[in-house]
Every structure is written in C-alpha cells, then in structure tokens.
Amino acid sequence: MPDTAPQGLSGLAFGGDYNPEQWPESVWQEDVRLMREAGVNLVSVGIFSWALLEPEPGRYDFGWLDRVLDLLHEHGIRVDLGTPTVAPPAWFYRAHPDALPVTREGNRLAFGSRGAICHSSTPYREASSAITEQLARRYADHPALAMWHVHNEYGVPVSACYCESCAAHFRRWLTAAHGTVEAVNAAWGTAFWGQRYGSFEEIEPPRATPTVGNPAQLLDYARFADATMRENFVRERDLLHELAPGIPVTTNFMTALSQCESVDYWAWGREVDLVTNDHYLITDGRRTHVNLAMAADLTRSVAGGAPWLLLEHSTSGVNWQPRNPAKAPGQMARNSLSHVARGSEGALFFQWRQSRRGAEKFHSAMVPHAGTDSRVWREVVGLGASLDSLATVRGTRTVADAAMVWDWHSWWAQRLDWRPSEDHDARERADTFYEALYDRHLTIDFAHPEADLSAHPLVVVPALYLATEAAGRNLRTYVENGGTLVVSYFSGIVDEHDAVHPGAYPGPLRDVLGLSVEEFSPLGEGERVRLTAADGSELTGDVWSEFVVPAGAETVWTYADGLAADRPAVTRHRLGKGTAWYISTRLDAGALDTVLGAAADDAGIAPRADLPRDVEVVRRTGEHGSYLFAINHTTADAKVPLPAHGTELLTGERAAGRLGVPAGSVRVVRLDG
C-alpha cells in the first residue's frame, strides 16, 4: 500500500504550485535560491504542462521537466508531481472535438480555458492514461518525488456533460445502479407526466426541457457526473500505484460549500491516499475566517479525522471575484495556521511566482510582481519559519467538540427546481449553524448522516432534505444512546430518489423528533414571525414556518403570529438517554445561538465565556504531545486560558495561566505532560 503522507518530509509542508515553464531557465536558479530562503520544502509541478510534455501525439519531451526536478532535488525541495490531465493540448481537441463538453442547452464549449473535458470521452480517457503512464515510468524512482497530483480541482469549472458519449455512458451507469428499466421508472416516478421508459435506449441525459424536468433523473445525473469524474481519477491512480508503488496519490479537493457544489467528497475521500484541499477566501461580506474554519473542519472530516494537506490558498488577493481585496498584514499567517490548527500538515499556495501573462496574472503569489522587497515576500519568509518551528505538530489530530451532519446528495436534491421557497438554501443554513457554533468556540467535525455519531455529545442537522431510512435509524439510535440532536426545518422530506417519504413530514425523523409536520408555510419576502417562550423570551424567524404537531415532544418556543400562530415553533423531545430538538423556522445566528445554547446544556458542553469573539482556540493531540492553537482575528490583544503549562513554539517562551495573544496574531503552545 502507498504511504498516506508526502514522502521525504520530516516536518510540515510549505510551498506552492511551481510553474517554471512560464519562465526562462535563467529564472529557475533564482527560484530555488529564494525557496531555500523562505523555507520551502514542497512544490507542485507539471499540473498544466501536457502540451509541453507531449507536443505532438505520442511524441514526448521530458527534458525540461528532468532539469526542473533535478534542480529541486539538488536544493532539497520535494515534488508533488502532477498528471496534466486537466488541460489536454490543442492538438488533442483538433483530433477529437467530441471530447469537448456539451451544455444542457446543446452548446459545445470551446478550447481556450481549462477543464474543458467530457469525462465520458474514450479518446480523452486513452490519452490521459497514456501521459500518466509515461510520467510514472519516467519519474517513479526520482529522488525528489514526494507524491502524485492527479488532474486539478475535479468539478471546476465543468462537471457534467450532455453529449452523446455521456448519454451512452449514463445508460450503462443506470443499468449498473438500478438493474432494469422498470426499476428506473419506479425510482424516477415516471408515471407522473407520462415519462415512462420502455428501454434504456430511450433514456437521454436531462437536457434542457420546456419546463421543469424530472427531479429524480436530474439527481441521478448529478451522481453519474460525479462518479464519472471519479472513474477517471481512479484509473490514473491505479496506474500510478502499479508503476510507482509506495508513492501516495492525491487530487486537490475544493470542499468549501462556497467553492464547489458538484462533488461528493465523502465518496472521493475514500479514493485518495491523502486528502488535500484548495481554499480561497470568498469576499461576500461574511466573516472570511469563519468560512475558512468551516472548510478546514469539513476537509478533516472527509479525511476521516486524519491529517490532511492544504495544497492551495492565496498569499493575498485573488483575481476572479467581483472585488479582490488584499489580505491585511498578518492575515496570511492567520489563514495558514488556522488550517494547520484544524488538521492540515502544512500550507501551500497558488502559486510560487506571480504570472506575467494569462488569466491569473493578478492572482497573488509567494513571489509577487513587486519581488522580494515587498510585504508579501517578508510575510512568506516569516510563515516558513513559523511552520518550521511547528514541525512536531505533524501527525497529531484535531480535537472536535461537536458534529454537523452534511450530505452532498441532499444538497443536490434540495437545489432542484420547484421547492416550497426559493429563499431556503441549504448552504446558508449550514453556514449559519456553523457560525453559531464557531461563536460558541466549538470545533466541529462533519459527518455523513449514516455515519457513527457516538463520539459527539452534540450533533446538529442544518439541512437534510434528503434523508434515507438508514439515516433516520442512525439519528434515532444516537439520541437513544444519550446524544443531543438539533434538526432544522425541511429535513427528512424525501428518500434517495427524491420521493416524499410515506406519511407526514419529516418522514424517518418523526420518531426521533417526537412530532409530525402537517404542512409547510413558507413566508413572503421580508416577512417575519415572532416566537415566544414560557419565560417571556422572544426570537424572530423568517423565510419559513410550519404546522407542527407534537407526538411526545414538548413545545419550548411557540409562534406568536403568522399562519402558524399558537403552534409549536421549537420543540424538545426526550428519547431514551438523549434529547432531540427541532427548529421549524429560519433563525439568524444570534437567535440560533439561544437554541443551541439550550441544546449544549443538554449535551453537557460548558460555555466558553472566557474567550473573546473571533479568537479561535483549537487543540491538536497525538501520542507525543498536545498543542493549543490560539488565533486572534481581532484588532485587540486577547488573553486565552491555558489548561496546563507549556512552551509557546513561535516565540520559544514559557506559557502558563492566561496566554497573551496580540491583535492579529497566532500563538501555539505545546502543553506539558
């Protein structure tokens, strides 16, 4: 079996995407000199180099790549070597124009960007296997090789294609998934609107239709597109395993819900040897460090709690958003070390040297256009030194306080057309629940709805529209055995085929929540409802309300107005040794905190009133040590209580009692004992 960590590294990884082919060879010597100065020990190479490595079909030119890898090895820098299969050359598309993807509307996309791939294309599969095999045979034993990097950011910018090759592949996938065309008819509910199929040959991809298409077909096509990309990854991975045994194989994920919607990372996490992730701050007015923490927690969870690696982020601003602000002084280090606190085994960037040409020439880099006499470069060098001082953190695991249930299939299903309210958004609920938990200073694991939840005293379910019977049983068992569960509205509605569960809502969650829902009552734009409790406290909801009928659950907050006035709004159900809460309206982070605070009390999770807002405290522990990361995202100095004495690794100072964390800074304490 291959290792699960980059080969040849003794500490945390530091570096980024290195694209020497963009520069004359005279620059390469300066690059490696500066890499040594900054403490770089790992770079990703060759990701977009197919046209240079195979300038004509079957003719390979590895001379330049040989020189690059030899130069990096000479200077002690390890290589994450890419298979360049995200960017087939122009000659490939000229010979195989059918390998370009087709949209739902029937438009074939053109060459000239990146990721323009029909993943069902046989010529693409053959050509990508050929270049991967050539790379593996040539570099399997190269002393610089640390790991393999297949493709780049699967699912971005294109995941699904609707061409005739995909139509034939989809039929094969349906045969394997359902067995018979009768089973497909049953799963898709084709009796509705007369959509019944008499044979697999009659089934086409869900191309553009006069009105809303069959939702179950659309859901299956999302699964098919994801599985097809994964087939291509597995094919390359298996080649690399065969020809370069012992070297880990990965591909860079984009787990943040703000960045990729088309990939089931629970499934992908089982296929890579090492989970890696790319993360970029989304400047949409939200607290960007909360989105970062959420993405890091989600990535660690996809890795099964094991250490993972941040393979890309930015030193400062990016270039592909409407507005791309620079990072504030110290923010790059805070971002990087937040990822490390939450399980990453280092921090890498896109990219090493800022490009002079191309679509991303204004995307920041480790060596900016301004050169080494710049704030960015000085901060890069400082971060390299910080990561070097944290070498002993490697191999430890992040300690979580609670869990959030998340399922990409449910998200895909909920995003389909003709739902009760366009204002209800699964990502918004996940973001808001996470933010409320973050502000309670809780570190969060994410979990599939059918996964073992027993290690977590508190589990929240912000959006589980699609819930299988197995998921319902799992959540019930969790509560019966002593867990505390919080479920938000519009969960437990449909099964894996987007069919409404028999009986009243919320289907397989009725028993664990001790209630049923007679009817949804979505609110109008800007409309709000008041919630009141017996103690006189009030909350405000918007977007959604429901007619809830308790069946064992107690009412904690009641609707004070709206169509559901005088009916339960928030309930609590004691079941077995545990408790299940239900929230039937949309609460903002502040109101949600009130409910989560009560649930946390049920779970025995004490409040962290001694920590200021936006000061993170995260623990990593392992066989040889325990580490406390304190990250101050505020403009004021902060004090963080320590559970034990220790040594602050970034300054070398002893620490005890209350740890001082200057404004905008990070402190990492290796605790004694």
XYZ file of C-alpha atoms in Angstrom:
673
model
C 0.000 0.000 0.000
C 1.229 3.553 -0.703
C 2.024 5.852 2.178
C -0.575 8.467 3.088
C 1.852 11.355 3.596
C 4.239 13.135 1.216
C 7.493 11.201 1.078
C 10.677 12.736 2.454
C 9.216 15.421 4.731
C 10.055 15.404 8.421
C 8.014 18.469 9.348
C 5.093 20.463 7.991
C 4.884 21.112 4.254
C 5.463 24.620 2.900
C 5.473 25.763 -0.708
C 3.105 26.007 -3.631
C 2.386 25.437 -7.294
C 5.614 25.910 -9.248
C 5.224 26.637 -12.957
C 8.778 27.054 -14.267
C 7.588 26.574 -17.851
C 6.215 30.129 -17.673
C 9.738 31.483 -17.193
C 13.135 31.263 -18.920
C 15.554 28.792 -17.376
C 17.687 31.693 -16.145
C 14.972 32.374 -13.547
C 14.977 28.813 -12.185
C 18.226 29.219 -10.243
C 16.847 32.317 -8.550
C 13.636 30.417 -7.774
C 15.364 27.620 -5.889
C 17.600 30.105 -4.054
C 14.533 32.012 -2.873
C 12.738 28.781 -2.000
C 15.611 27.907 0.322
C 15.469 31.399 1.840
C 11.738 31.066 2.511
C 11.946 27.523 3.889
C 10.012 25.917 1.020
C 10.199 22.120 1.102
C 7.403 21.006 -1.276
C 6.189 22.312 -4.648
C 3.553 21.094 -7.115
C 4.899 20.771 -10.651
C 3.523 19.977 -14.094
C -0.207 20.339 -13.462
C -0.911 22.272 -16.677
C 2.032 21.016 -18.769
C 0.521 18.415 -21.090
C 1.140 20.470 -24.262
C 4.840 20.799 -23.377
C 5.300 17.194 -22.271
C 3.539 15.784 -25.350
C 3.826 18.452 -28.060
C 2.506 16.027 -30.691
C 0.517 12.805 -30.316
C 2.862 10.139 -28.983
C 5.978 12.353 -29.031
C 7.198 13.201 -25.547
C 9.629 15.865 -24.360
C 10.665 15.388 -20.738
C 13.994 17.184 -20.923
C 12.834 20.412 -19.315
C 10.969 18.551 -16.569
C 14.036 16.391 -15.890
C 16.075 19.557 -15.338
C 13.444 21.086 -13.065
C 13.115 18.001 -10.865
C 16.885 17.517 -10.681
C 17.342 21.169 -9.709
C 14.691 20.950 -6.987
C 16.193 17.738 -5.622
C 19.654 19.316 -5.579
C 18.282 22.018 -3.285
C 16.363 19.668 -1.002
C 12.872 20.524 -2.279
C 10.347 17.723 -2.659
C 7.899 17.491 -5.561
C 4.169 16.893 -5.784
C 4.176 15.802 -9.428
C 1.047 16.490 -11.451
C -0.552 14.441 -14.152
C -1.574 17.266 -16.528
C -4.886 15.726 -17.482
C -6.954 18.811 -16.624
C -5.594 20.593 -19.706
C -5.411 18.480 -22.879
C -3.417 20.128 -25.689
C -4.878 21.916 -28.690
C -3.791 19.062 -30.982
C -5.911 16.657 -28.924
C -9.083 18.706 -29.377
C -8.381 19.223 -33.069
C -8.262 15.436 -33.454
C -11.135 14.789 -31.025
C -13.550 17.762 -30.931
C -16.184 15.456 -29.432
C -14.125 15.397 -26.222
C -15.205 18.971 -25.515
C -18.187 19.110 -23.124
C -21.724 19.976 -24.182
C -24.084 22.055 -22.036
C -27.702 21.126 -21.197
C -28.755 23.551 -23.917
C -26.721 21.656 -26.523
C -23.818 24.095 -26.883
C -20.365 22.567 -27.199
C -17.784 24.509 -25.176
C -14.549 25.531 -26.884
C -10.854 25.055 -26.203
C -9.022 28.008 -24.651
C -9.694 27.795 -20.913
C -9.140 24.877 -18.554
C -11.118 21.814 -17.563
C -12.995 21.642 -20.878
C -13.438 17.877 -20.655
C -16.133 15.346 -21.367
C -15.236 12.715 -18.777
C -17.081 10.030 -20.752
C -14.895 10.561 -23.832
C -12.980 7.411 -24.777
C -10.224 9.357 -26.615
C -9.751 11.546 -23.526
C -9.518 8.519 -21.252
C -6.994 6.847 -23.541
C -4.854 9.961 -23.951
C -4.877 10.809 -20.230
C -3.897 7.244 -19.348
C -1.041 7.392 -21.857
C 0.509 10.606 -20.498
C 0.066 9.369 -16.922
C 1.801 6.101 -17.756
C 4.721 7.921 -19.395
C 5.172 10.157 -16.343
C 5.004 7.221 -13.939
C 7.548 5.154 -15.863
C 9.977 8.059 -16.064
C 9.722 9.524 -12.565
C 8.609 6.712 -10.260
C 12.100 6.462 -8.787
C 13.080 10.120 -8.962
C 14.515 11.120 -5.569
C 12.527 14.385 -5.481
C 9.137 12.670 -5.857
C 7.013 13.089 -2.721
C 3.543 12.325 -4.088
C 1.422 12.325 -7.233
C -1.134 15.021 -8.001
C -3.804 13.760 -10.443
C -5.673 16.316 -12.580
C -6.696 19.564 -10.843
C -9.838 20.546 -8.939
C -12.267 17.998 -10.398
C -15.688 19.563 -10.905
C -14.333 23.069 -11.536
C -15.406 24.599 -13.852
C -17.265 21.728 -15.577
C -18.535 18.504 -14.050
C -21.479 17.387 -16.208
C -21.546 16.992 -19.986
C -24.679 16.186 -22.018
C -23.217 14.825 -25.274
C -23.990 11.512 -26.977
C -20.975 9.814 -25.351
C -22.382 10.790 -21.967
C -25.839 9.555 -22.992
C -24.462 6.084 -23.731
C -22.363 6.122 -20.556
C -25.353 7.272 -18.489
C -27.377 4.287 -19.724
C -24.589 1.923 -18.667
C -24.413 3.652 -15.281
C -28.182 3.353 -14.821
C -28.051 -0.349 -15.683
C -25.423 -0.892 -13.001
C -27.207 1.307 -10.455
C -30.807 0.129 -10.971
C -30.618 -3.166 -12.871
C -33.726 -2.831 -15.028
C -35.575 -0.091 -16.827
C -38.612 -0.924 -14.666
C -36.516 -0.092 -11.602
C -35.538 3.226 -13.181
C -39.214 4.019 -13.845
C -40.029 3.252 -10.213
C -37.128 5.298 -8.824
C -37.845 8.295 -11.052
C -41.620 8.205 -10.675
C -42.069 8.322 -14.440
C -45.795 7.658 -14.142
C -46.011 11.394 -13.442
C -46.372 13.470 -16.650
C -46.239 10.306 -18.758
C -42.458 9.949 -18.698
C -42.298 6.145 -18.612
C -39.425 4.458 -20.495
C -39.750 1.134 -22.324
C -35.998 0.515 -22.652
C -32.690 2.004 -21.562
C -32.125 3.143 -25.159
C -34.966 5.648 -24.760
C -33.241 7.415 -21.856
C -31.273 10.581 -22.591
C -29.354 12.941 -20.311
C -31.595 15.564 -18.673
C -31.068 18.175 -21.342
C -32.995 21.452 -21.474
C -36.769 20.822 -21.457
C -39.812 23.101 -21.963
C -40.400 23.282 -18.213
C -39.006 21.627 -15.103
C -37.552 18.190 -15.781
C -37.834 15.012 -13.752
C -36.108 15.782 -10.420
C -35.074 12.183 -9.748
C -33.463 11.975 -13.181
C -31.596 15.224 -12.537
C -30.422 13.893 -9.179
C -29.202 10.652 -10.714
C -27.386 12.608 -13.408
C -25.555 14.622 -10.759
C -24.487 11.322 -9.188
C -23.465 9.970 -12.591
C -21.361 13.052 -13.411
C -19.585 12.842 -10.070
C -18.998 9.092 -10.438
C -17.667 9.559 -13.985
C -15.041 12.049 -12.864
C -14.124 9.684 -10.049
C -13.733 6.793 -12.516
C -11.136 8.835 -14.367
C -9.288 9.678 -11.172
C -9.270 6.031 -10.071
C -7.961 4.919 -13.465
C -4.987 7.298 -13.190
C -4.483 6.474 -9.518
C -4.329 2.744 -10.203
C -1.762 3.280 -12.959
C 0.395 5.287 -10.579
C 0.031 2.715 -7.809
C 1.124 -0.002 -10.216
C 4.088 1.822 -11.733
C 5.205 3.867 -8.702
C 4.397 1.686 -5.678
C 4.635 3.313 -2.284
C 4.121 6.881 -3.503
C 0.842 8.466 -2.310
C -1.650 9.713 -4.897
C -3.985 12.642 -4.349
C -6.056 15.233 -6.156
C -6.854 18.674 -4.820
C -10.390 18.991 -3.440
C -12.410 22.182 -3.023
C -14.562 21.190 -0.062
C -15.783 24.667 0.895
C -19.501 24.917 0.173
C -18.741 28.332 -1.339
C -16.424 26.850 -3.967
C -17.596 23.511 -5.402
C -21.130 22.105 -5.473
C -20.865 19.124 -7.803
C -18.550 16.689 -5.995
C -19.492 14.173 -3.295
C -16.369 14.480 -1.195
C -17.455 11.687 1.176
C -17.010 9.319 -1.784
C -13.822 10.965 -3.045
C -12.212 10.926 0.398
C -12.237 7.124 0.288
C -10.296 7.055 -3.002
C -7.282 9.287 -2.363
C -4.251 8.231 -0.339
C -4.029 11.687 1.220
C -6.864 14.223 1.355
C -5.722 17.618 0.067
C -7.726 20.799 -0.348
C -7.672 24.203 -2.034
C -9.313 27.086 -0.205
C -9.835 30.711 -1.154
C -11.499 33.460 0.862
C -14.871 34.489 -0.553
C -15.256 38.232 -0.104
C -19.050 38.373 0.022
C -19.367 40.389 3.202
C -19.182 37.386 5.516
C -16.511 36.797 8.140
C -13.999 35.077 5.889
C -12.132 33.359 8.718
C -15.338 31.520 9.698
C -15.744 30.139 6.176
C -12.068 29.125 6.298
C -12.504 27.274 9.595
C -15.604 25.538 8.252
C -13.779 24.392 5.104
C -10.852 23.108 7.139
C -13.135 21.206 9.514
C -15.015 19.733 6.561
C -11.782 18.689 4.841
C -10.518 16.995 8.008
C -13.818 15.166 8.291
C -13.623 13.976 4.675
C -10.209 12.607 5.670
C -11.860 10.621 8.459
C -10.247 12.809 11.125
C -6.748 12.048 9.858
C -4.254 14.785 8.994
C -4.689 16.321 5.540
C -2.847 18.939 3.495
C -3.765 22.446 2.329
C -2.484 22.303 -1.245
C -3.557 25.777 -2.402
C -4.572 29.095 -0.935
C -3.523 32.687 -1.622
C -0.836 34.889 -0.127
C -3.050 37.946 -0.646
C -5.834 38.850 -3.090
C -7.188 36.633 -5.842
C -8.399 37.856 -9.243
C -11.638 36.040 -10.079
C -14.187 37.684 -7.773
C -16.038 40.951 -8.454
C -13.796 42.639 -5.866
C -10.462 41.181 -4.756
C -9.056 42.914 -1.690
C -5.531 42.327 -0.448
C -5.064 40.416 2.766
C -4.290 42.564 5.793
C -0.833 42.369 7.388
C -0.601 39.093 9.311
C -3.725 37.639 7.701
C -1.795 35.220 5.504
C -0.195 33.632 8.574
C -3.514 33.537 10.437
C -5.203 31.862 7.470
C -2.412 29.328 7.067
C -2.146 28.435 10.736
C -5.933 28.186 11.085
C -5.802 25.377 8.520
C -2.921 23.752 10.417
C -4.838 24.006 13.699
C -7.736 22.160 12.086
C -5.621 19.303 10.786
C -3.545 20.377 7.792
C 0.029 19.114 7.697
C 1.272 22.361 6.206
C 0.346 25.274 3.948
C 0.916 25.583 0.206
C -0.107 28.363 -2.146
C -1.114 29.056 -5.692
C 1.439 29.911 -6.835
C 5.202 30.338 -6.283
C 5.929 33.184 -8.726
C 3.196 35.564 -9.895
C 2.429 35.106 -13.601
C 3.069 37.906 -16.078
C 0.606 36.525 -18.609
C -2.627 34.600 -18.670
C -5.935 34.756 -16.849
C -4.456 34.770 -13.332
C -1.710 37.375 -13.634
C -3.346 39.459 -10.907
C -3.686 36.479 -8.537
C -1.237 36.920 -5.662
C 1.745 34.609 -5.269
C 4.612 33.833 -2.914
C 6.977 35.902 -5.096
C 4.837 38.868 -6.206
C 5.440 41.176 -9.145
C 6.976 43.566 -6.588
C 9.667 40.987 -5.853
C 11.377 40.287 -2.551
C 11.319 43.889 -1.325
C 7.624 43.548 -0.510
C 5.329 42.918 2.405
C 4.048 39.665 0.882
C 7.533 38.212 0.493
C 8.541 39.172 4.035
C 5.392 37.514 5.378
C 6.072 34.407 3.255
C 9.545 34.097 4.795
C 8.103 34.601 8.274
C 5.454 31.944 7.707
C 8.103 29.485 6.538
C 9.979 29.997 9.802
C 6.779 29.577 11.825
C 5.886 26.304 10.126
C 9.415 25.036 10.704
C 9.036 25.725 14.427
C 5.804 23.671 14.443
C 7.387 20.529 12.983
C 6.427 18.373 15.968
C 2.728 19.078 15.354
C 2.942 16.718 12.356
C 0.860 13.573 12.809
C -1.328 14.894 15.632
C -5.095 15.093 15.269
C -7.534 17.919 15.849
C -9.936 17.518 18.774
C -13.596 18.274 17.988
C -16.376 19.268 20.398
C -19.496 18.600 18.311
C -20.581 17.422 14.860
C -22.614 18.700 11.927
C -24.409 16.324 9.567
C -23.866 17.146 5.901
C -24.659 15.239 2.703
C -23.852 16.430 -0.821
C -26.621 14.281 -2.340
C -29.164 16.010 -0.135
C -27.785 19.398 -1.200
C -28.054 18.449 -4.872
C -31.649 17.300 -4.387
C -32.714 20.376 -2.437
C -31.273 22.665 -5.136
C -33.587 21.246 -7.810
C -36.466 23.365 -9.114
C -39.947 23.808 -7.679
C -39.288 23.655 -3.952
C -41.604 25.397 -1.454
C -39.436 28.531 -1.178
C -36.506 29.799 -3.210
C -35.337 31.654 -0.085
C -34.458 28.444 1.730
C -30.871 27.491 0.948
C -29.018 24.508 2.386
C -25.648 26.207 2.225
C -26.998 29.255 4.079
C -28.308 27.038 6.881
C -25.018 25.142 7.118
C -23.050 28.401 7.186
C -25.310 29.905 9.857
C -25.297 26.836 12.100
C -21.533 26.623 11.776
C -21.118 30.318 12.564
C -23.248 29.979 15.687
C -21.185 27.005 16.867
C -17.940 28.805 15.960
C -19.023 31.752 18.106
C -19.501 29.326 20.975
C -15.829 28.383 20.425
C -16.642 24.806 19.435
C -14.525 22.837 16.972
C -16.755 20.899 14.586
C -16.490 17.545 12.868
C -18.723 16.941 9.854
C -20.427 13.590 9.388
C -22.416 11.715 6.789
C -25.988 11.144 8.045
C -25.412 7.379 8.209
C -22.008 7.622 9.946
C -21.266 6.725 13.565
C -22.048 9.801 15.697
C -21.474 8.314 19.117
C -18.237 10.228 19.815
C -20.038 13.585 19.774
C -22.202 14.882 22.651
C -23.937 17.349 20.312
C -24.927 16.823 16.654
C -26.640 19.456 14.511
C -28.520 18.861 11.245
C -28.880 22.204 9.438
C -30.269 20.882 6.137
C -31.070 17.246 5.397
C -33.889 17.447 2.862
C -32.912 14.006 1.523
C -32.755 11.521 4.397
C -32.704 7.774 3.938
C -34.443 5.369 6.285
C -30.959 4.295 7.419
C -30.143 7.905 8.298
C -33.341 8.155 10.345
C -32.468 4.997 12.271
C -28.933 6.258 12.828
C -30.074 9.575 14.290
C -32.633 7.844 16.498
C -30.018 5.430 17.842
C -27.676 8.327 18.515
C -30.285 10.098 20.655
C -31.482 6.951 22.416
C -27.895 6.267 23.470
C -27.524 9.680 25.089
C -26.759 12.147 22.307
C -28.211 15.618 21.858
C -29.558 16.328 18.372
C -30.678 19.617 16.798
C -32.569 19.417 13.487
C -33.578 22.348 11.303
C -36.717 22.615 9.164
C -37.249 20.951 5.748
C -35.219 17.905 6.791
C -36.262 14.261 6.390
C -38.576 15.067 3.484
C -37.566 12.711 0.655
C -35.713 9.442 0.135
C -32.652 8.803 -2.033
C -34.786 9.041 -5.202
C -36.360 12.388 -4.241
C -39.658 10.652 -3.415
C -41.548 12.014 -0.396
C -41.463 9.542 2.474
C -44.840 7.906 3.218
C -46.950 9.680 5.792
C -46.498 13.068 7.372
C -43.285 15.046 7.291
C -40.490 14.666 8.361
C -40.546 11.012 7.321
C -37.804 8.958 9.011
C -37.197 11.756 11.550
C -40.715 11.772 13.024
C -39.919 9.303 15.796
C -36.634 10.810 16.924
C -38.128 14.324 16.971
C -41.406 13.228 18.547
C -43.596 15.196 16.144
C -45.040 15.471 12.684
C -45.451 18.401 10.314
C -48.857 18.775 8.703
C -47.926 21.486 6.262
C -45.150 23.891 5.291
C -45.968 27.598 5.442
C -43.127 29.479 3.719
C -43.038 33.190 4.446
C -43.188 36.009 1.933
C -40.209 38.135 1.020
C -39.229 40.202 4.050
C -41.931 38.608 6.225
C -41.029 37.631 9.781
C -42.605 35.683 12.613
C -42.176 36.116 16.366
C -41.503 33.184 18.669
C -42.236 33.317 22.391
C -41.308 31.043 25.295
C -42.955 30.475 28.664
C -40.226 32.520 30.349
C -41.100 35.507 28.190
C -38.063 35.289 25.887
C -38.616 36.072 22.219
C -36.922 35.045 18.981
C -37.559 36.086 15.385
C -37.709 33.818 12.366
C -38.038 34.413 8.644
C -38.318 32.513 5.324
C -40.178 29.507 6.742
C -42.774 28.308 9.231
C -44.633 25.025 9.714
C -47.723 23.483 11.266
C -46.024 21.232 13.835
C -47.993 18.550 15.718
C -46.180 17.211 18.814
C -46.204 13.462 19.413
C -44.159 13.317 22.583
C -42.119 16.472 22.056
C -42.539 19.448 24.390
C -43.001 22.946 22.999
C -40.208 25.346 24.006
C -40.975 28.306 21.730
C -44.370 28.997 20.140
C -45.287 31.020 17.069
C -46.762 34.313 18.295
C -48.053 35.374 14.894
C -48.345 34.278 11.284
C -50.417 31.405 9.913
C -48.872 29.035 12.456
C -49.694 31.293 15.420
C -50.073 29.418 18.723
C -48.455 26.300 17.263
C -45.061 24.907 18.283
C -42.046 26.579 16.650
C -39.138 24.985 18.557
C -39.554 21.651 20.326
C -37.548 19.344 22.574
C -38.052 15.569 22.722
C -36.579 13.316 25.384
C -35.914 9.894 23.881
C -34.060 7.151 25.669
C -30.996 8.703 27.295
C -30.856 11.718 24.960
C -32.701 14.717 23.614
C -33.739 15.877 20.130
C -34.515 19.499 19.308
C -36.454 20.710 16.255
C -36.418 24.250 14.815
C -39.250 24.862 12.338
C -38.283 28.346 11.127
C -35.144 30.085 9.942
C -33.274 31.718 12.817
C -30.335 34.053 12.319
C -27.037 33.284 14.069
C -27.966 35.242 17.203
C -31.371 33.599 17.680
C -29.947 30.243 16.732
C -27.327 30.649 19.447
C -30.095 30.811 22.034
C -31.455 27.441 20.964
C -28.023 25.900 20.532
C -27.094 27.144 23.989
C -30.000 25.196 25.477
C -29.039 22.132 23.446
C -25.406 22.481 24.529
C -26.594 22.466 28.137
C -28.397 19.187 27.425
C -25.169 17.842 25.916
C -23.089 18.908 28.911
C -20.977 21.333 26.870
C -19.986 24.238 29.069
C -19.990 27.770 27.582
C -16.612 29.424 26.855
C -17.434 32.862 28.200
C -13.734 33.422 28.919
C -12.895 33.702 25.206
C -13.497 36.843 23.122
C -15.423 36.665 19.866
C -13.226 35.880 16.856
C -10.447 34.396 18.950
C -10.116 30.731 17.941
C -8.794 28.096 20.303
C -8.239 24.694 18.723
C -6.442 21.616 20.051
C -4.319 19.028 18.235
C -3.172 15.979 20.161
C -1.138 12.886 19.474
C 0.967 10.188 21.057
C 3.873 12.540 21.658
C 2.205 15.806 22.534
C -0.780 18.119 22.820
C -0.923 21.549 21.199
C -3.187 24.528 21.756
C -3.589 26.957 18.827
C -4.852 30.434 19.727
C -5.676 32.617 16.707
C -6.694 36.226 17.247
C -8.689 37.611 14.311
C -9.432 40.876 16.136
C -7.690 44.249 16.367
C -7.312 43.993 20.156
C -4.911 41.937 22.246
C -6.528 38.913 23.897
C -5.937 36.558 26.800
C -6.590 32.825 26.440
C -6.720 30.493 29.468
C -4.371 27.518 29.275
C -5.298 24.091 30.652
C -1.661 23.442 31.582
C 1.796 24.959 31.439
C 3.677 24.729 28.186
C 6.064 26.243 25.654
C 4.902 28.726 23.035
C 6.542 27.421 19.872
C 6.549 30.587 17.733
C 8.409 32.669 20.341
C 10.088 29.965 22.412
C 8.679 31.446 25.623
C 7.207 29.513 28.524
C 3.450 29.904 28.941
C 1.145 29.420 31.915
C -2.169 30.680 33.253
C -3.521 33.069 30.626
C -1.733 33.227 27.297
C -1.330 36.644 25.700
C -2.260 36.675 22.003
C -1.527 40.028 20.357
C -4.030 41.527 17.930
C -3.993 39.729 14.595
C -1.503 37.135 15.817
C -1.226 33.390 16.404
C 0.253 31.537 19.340
C 0.828 27.782 19.545
C 1.562 26.188 22.917
C 2.957 22.705 23.307
C 1.399 21.687 26.594
C 3.455 19.918 29.244
C 2.629 16.349 30.150
